[in-house]
PDB file of C-alpha atoms in Angstrom:
ATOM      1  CA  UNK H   1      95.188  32.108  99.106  1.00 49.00           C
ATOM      2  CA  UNK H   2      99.070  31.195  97.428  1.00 53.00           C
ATOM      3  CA  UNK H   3      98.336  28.439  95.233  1.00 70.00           C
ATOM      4  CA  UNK H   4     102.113  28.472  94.509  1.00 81.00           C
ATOM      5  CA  UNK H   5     103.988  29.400  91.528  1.00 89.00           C
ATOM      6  CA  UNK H   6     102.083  29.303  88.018  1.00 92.00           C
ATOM      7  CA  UNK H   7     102.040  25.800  86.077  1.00 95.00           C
ATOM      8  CA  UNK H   8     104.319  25.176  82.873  1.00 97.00           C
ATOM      9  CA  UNK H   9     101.377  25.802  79.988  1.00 97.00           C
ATOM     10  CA  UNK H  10     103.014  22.438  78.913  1.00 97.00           C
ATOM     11  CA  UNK H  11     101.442  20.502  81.100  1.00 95.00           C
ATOM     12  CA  UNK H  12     104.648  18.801  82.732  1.00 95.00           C
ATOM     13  CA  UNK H  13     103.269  19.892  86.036  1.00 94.00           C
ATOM     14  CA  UNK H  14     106.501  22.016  86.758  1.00 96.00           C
ATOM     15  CA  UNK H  15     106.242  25.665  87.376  1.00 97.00           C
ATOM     16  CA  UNK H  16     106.583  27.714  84.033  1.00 97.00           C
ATOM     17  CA  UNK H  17     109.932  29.113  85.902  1.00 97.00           C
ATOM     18  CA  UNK H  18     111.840  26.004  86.079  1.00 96.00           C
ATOM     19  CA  UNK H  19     110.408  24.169  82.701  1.00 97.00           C
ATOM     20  CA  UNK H  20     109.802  25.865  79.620  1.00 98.00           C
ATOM     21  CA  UNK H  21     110.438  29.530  80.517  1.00 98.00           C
ATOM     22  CA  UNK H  22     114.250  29.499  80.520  1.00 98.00           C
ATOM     23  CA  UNK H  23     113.913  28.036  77.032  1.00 98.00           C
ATOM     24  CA  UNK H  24     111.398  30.590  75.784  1.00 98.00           C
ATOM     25  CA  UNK H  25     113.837  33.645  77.354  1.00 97.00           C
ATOM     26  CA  UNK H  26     116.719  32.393  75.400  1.00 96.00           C
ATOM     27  CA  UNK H  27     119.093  31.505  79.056  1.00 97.00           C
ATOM     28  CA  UNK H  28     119.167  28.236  77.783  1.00 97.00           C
ATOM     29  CA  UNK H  29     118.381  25.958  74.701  1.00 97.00           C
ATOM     30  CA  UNK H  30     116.167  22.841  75.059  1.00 98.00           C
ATOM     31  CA  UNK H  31     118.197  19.455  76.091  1.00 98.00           C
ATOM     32  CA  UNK H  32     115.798  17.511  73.839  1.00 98.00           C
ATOM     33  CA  UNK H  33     113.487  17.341  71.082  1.00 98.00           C
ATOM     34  CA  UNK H  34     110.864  16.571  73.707  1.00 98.00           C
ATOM     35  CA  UNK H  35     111.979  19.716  75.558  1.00 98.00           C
ATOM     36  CA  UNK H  36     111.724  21.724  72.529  1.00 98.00           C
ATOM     37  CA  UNK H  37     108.593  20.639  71.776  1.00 98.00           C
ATOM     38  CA  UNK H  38     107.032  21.293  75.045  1.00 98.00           C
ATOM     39  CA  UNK H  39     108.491  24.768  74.605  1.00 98.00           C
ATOM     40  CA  UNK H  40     107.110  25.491  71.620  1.00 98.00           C
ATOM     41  CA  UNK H  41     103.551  24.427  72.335  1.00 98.00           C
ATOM     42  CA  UNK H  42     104.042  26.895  75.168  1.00 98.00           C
ATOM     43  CA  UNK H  43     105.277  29.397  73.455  1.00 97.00           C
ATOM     44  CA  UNK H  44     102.110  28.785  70.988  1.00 96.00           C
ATOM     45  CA  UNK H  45      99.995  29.215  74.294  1.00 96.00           C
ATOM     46  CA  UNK H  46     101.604  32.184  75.164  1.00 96.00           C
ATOM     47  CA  UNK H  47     101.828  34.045  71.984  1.00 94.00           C
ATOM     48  CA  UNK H  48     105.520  33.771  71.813  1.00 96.00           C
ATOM     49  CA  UNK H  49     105.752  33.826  68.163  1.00 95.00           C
ATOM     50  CA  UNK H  50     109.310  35.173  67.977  1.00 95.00           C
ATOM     51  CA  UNK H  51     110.401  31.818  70.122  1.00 97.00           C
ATOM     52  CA  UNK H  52     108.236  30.020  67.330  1.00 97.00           C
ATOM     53  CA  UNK H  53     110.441  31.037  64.676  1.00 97.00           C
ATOM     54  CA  UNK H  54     113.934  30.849  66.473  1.00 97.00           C
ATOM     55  CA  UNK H  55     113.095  27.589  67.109  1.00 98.00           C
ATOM     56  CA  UNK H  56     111.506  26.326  63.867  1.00 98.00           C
ATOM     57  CA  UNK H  57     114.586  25.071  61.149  1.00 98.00           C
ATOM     58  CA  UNK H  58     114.775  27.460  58.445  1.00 96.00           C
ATOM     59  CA  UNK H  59     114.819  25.456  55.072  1.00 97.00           C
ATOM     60  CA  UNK H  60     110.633  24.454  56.562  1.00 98.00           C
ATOM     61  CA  UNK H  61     109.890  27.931  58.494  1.00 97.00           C
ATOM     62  CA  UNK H  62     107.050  29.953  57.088  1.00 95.00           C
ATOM     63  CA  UNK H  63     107.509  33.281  55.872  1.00 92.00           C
ATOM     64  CA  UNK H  64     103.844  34.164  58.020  1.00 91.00           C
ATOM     65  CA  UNK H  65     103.608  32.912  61.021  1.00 90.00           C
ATOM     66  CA  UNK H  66     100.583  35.159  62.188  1.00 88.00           C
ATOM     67  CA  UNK H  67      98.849  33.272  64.875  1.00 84.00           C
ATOM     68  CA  UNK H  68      94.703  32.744  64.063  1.00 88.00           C
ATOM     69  CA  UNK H  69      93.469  35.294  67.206  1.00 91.00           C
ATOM     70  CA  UNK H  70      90.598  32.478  67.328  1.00 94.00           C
ATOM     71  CA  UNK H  71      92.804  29.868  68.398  1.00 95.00           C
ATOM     72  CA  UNK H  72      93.688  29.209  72.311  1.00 96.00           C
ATOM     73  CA  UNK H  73      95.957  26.521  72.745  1.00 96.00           C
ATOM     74  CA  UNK H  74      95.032  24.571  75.977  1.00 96.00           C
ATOM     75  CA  UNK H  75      96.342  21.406  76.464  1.00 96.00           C
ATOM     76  CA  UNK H  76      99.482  19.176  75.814  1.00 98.00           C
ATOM     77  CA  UNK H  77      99.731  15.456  75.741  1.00 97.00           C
ATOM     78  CA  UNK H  78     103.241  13.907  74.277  1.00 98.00           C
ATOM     79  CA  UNK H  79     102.601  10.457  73.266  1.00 98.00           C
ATOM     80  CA  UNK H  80     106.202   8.982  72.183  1.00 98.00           C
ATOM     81  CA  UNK H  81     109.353  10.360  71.658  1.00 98.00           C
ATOM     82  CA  UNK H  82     111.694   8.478  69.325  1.00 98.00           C
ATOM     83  CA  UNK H  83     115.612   9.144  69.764  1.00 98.00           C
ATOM     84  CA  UNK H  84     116.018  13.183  70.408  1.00 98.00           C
ATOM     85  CA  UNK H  85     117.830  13.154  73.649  1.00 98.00           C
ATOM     86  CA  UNK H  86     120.576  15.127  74.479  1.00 96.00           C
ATOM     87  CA  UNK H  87     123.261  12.378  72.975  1.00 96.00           C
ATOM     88  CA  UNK H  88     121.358  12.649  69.194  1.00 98.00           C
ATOM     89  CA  UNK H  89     121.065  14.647  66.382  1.00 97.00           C
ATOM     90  CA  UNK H  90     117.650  13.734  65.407  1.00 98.00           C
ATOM     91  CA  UNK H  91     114.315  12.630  66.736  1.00 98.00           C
ATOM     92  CA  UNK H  92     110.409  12.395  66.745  1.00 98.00           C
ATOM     93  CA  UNK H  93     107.705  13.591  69.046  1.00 98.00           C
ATOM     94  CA  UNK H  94     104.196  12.467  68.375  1.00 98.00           C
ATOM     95  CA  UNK H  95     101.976  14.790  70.185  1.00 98.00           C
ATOM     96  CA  UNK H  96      98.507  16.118  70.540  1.00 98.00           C
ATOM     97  CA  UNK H  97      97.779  19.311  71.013  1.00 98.00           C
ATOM     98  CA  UNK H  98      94.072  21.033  72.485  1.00 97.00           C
ATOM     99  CA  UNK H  99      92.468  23.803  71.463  1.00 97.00           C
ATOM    100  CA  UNK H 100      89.253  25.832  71.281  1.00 97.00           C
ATOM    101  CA  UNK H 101      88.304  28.150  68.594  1.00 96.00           C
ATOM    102  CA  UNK H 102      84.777  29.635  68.895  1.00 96.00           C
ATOM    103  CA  UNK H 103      83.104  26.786  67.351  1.00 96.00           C
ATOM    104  CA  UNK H 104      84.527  24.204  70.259  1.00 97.00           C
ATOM    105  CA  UNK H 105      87.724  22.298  71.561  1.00 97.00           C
ATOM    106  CA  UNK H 106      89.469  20.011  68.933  1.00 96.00           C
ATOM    107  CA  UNK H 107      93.162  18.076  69.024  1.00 97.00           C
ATOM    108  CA  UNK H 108      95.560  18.677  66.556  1.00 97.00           C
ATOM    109  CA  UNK H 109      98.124  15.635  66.355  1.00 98.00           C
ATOM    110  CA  UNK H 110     101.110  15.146  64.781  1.00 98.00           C
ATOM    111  CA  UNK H 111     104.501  13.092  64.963  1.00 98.00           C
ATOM    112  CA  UNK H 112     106.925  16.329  64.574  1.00 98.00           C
ATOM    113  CA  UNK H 113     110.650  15.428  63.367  1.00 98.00           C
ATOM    114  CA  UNK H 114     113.289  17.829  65.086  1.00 98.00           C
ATOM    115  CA  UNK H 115     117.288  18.366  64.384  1.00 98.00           C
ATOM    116  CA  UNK H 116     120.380  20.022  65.755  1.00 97.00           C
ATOM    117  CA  UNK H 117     121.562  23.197  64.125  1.00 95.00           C
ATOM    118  CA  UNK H 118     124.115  25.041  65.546  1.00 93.00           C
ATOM    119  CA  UNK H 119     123.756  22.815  68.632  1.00 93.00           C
ATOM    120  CA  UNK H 120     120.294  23.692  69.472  1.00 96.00           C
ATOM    121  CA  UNK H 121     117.522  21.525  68.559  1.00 98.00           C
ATOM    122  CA  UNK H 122     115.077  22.845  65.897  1.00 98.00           C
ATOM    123  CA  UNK H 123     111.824  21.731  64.827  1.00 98.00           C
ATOM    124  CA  UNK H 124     111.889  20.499  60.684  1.00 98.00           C
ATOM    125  CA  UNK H 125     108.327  19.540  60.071  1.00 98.00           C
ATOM    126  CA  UNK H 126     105.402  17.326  60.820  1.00 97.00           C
ATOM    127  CA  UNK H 127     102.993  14.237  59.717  1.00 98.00           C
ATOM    128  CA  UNK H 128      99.257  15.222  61.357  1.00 97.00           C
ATOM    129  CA  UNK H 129      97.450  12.919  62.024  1.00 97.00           C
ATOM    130  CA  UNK H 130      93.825  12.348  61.110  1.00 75.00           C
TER     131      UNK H 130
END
């Protein structure tokens, strides 16, 4: 039984084809922070650590970015976006993010600031939320 093509990991209820996977393949850079940050939650989903760091600004980028083999990211819910559209240079998304590690499903939440380098929008750093 075709249930259609697969879903976008992001939860935008798109097909992974025409939302998040041009981004992660590099055939085109996210429009907006939003966009980027959907991507990147993918890519965390996927195990796309590569697109991780491409995408992360490098002044705030990690020298490790090993993922934690425990960790399956499940679930995205954006819950504002300030500015980062395709007219601006800056911008906010405050997210949350599920998971489950062995010991259960928990949210990680956070109000990420992104900027344009080179054109392409890049994630800086985050506040989490408690």
């Amino acid at each position: 039984m075709g249930s259609g093509p697969p879903p976008c990991p992001c939860r935008s209820r798109r097909p992974f084809a025409d939302c998040c996977a041009p981004y992660l393949t590099g055939e085109q850079n996210a429009p907006t922070a939003e966009a980027l940050m959907r991507s990147r939650f993918t890519a965390y989903a996927l195990g796309d650590l590569a697109y991780v760091a491409r995408t992360w600004h490098p002044s705030t980028r990690p020298a490790d970015l090993s993922p934690d083999p425990d960790t399956t990211w499940v679930a995205l819910q954006i819950v504002e976006t300030t500015a980062g559209r395709e007219s601006d240079d800056t911008g906010t998304v405050h997210f949350r993010a599920s998971f489950r590690t062995p010991t259960g499903r928990d949210v990680l939440e956070e109000i990420s600031r992104f900027t344009r380098q080179n054109g392409a929008w890049v994630y800086v750093d985050g506040d989490i939320l408690t």
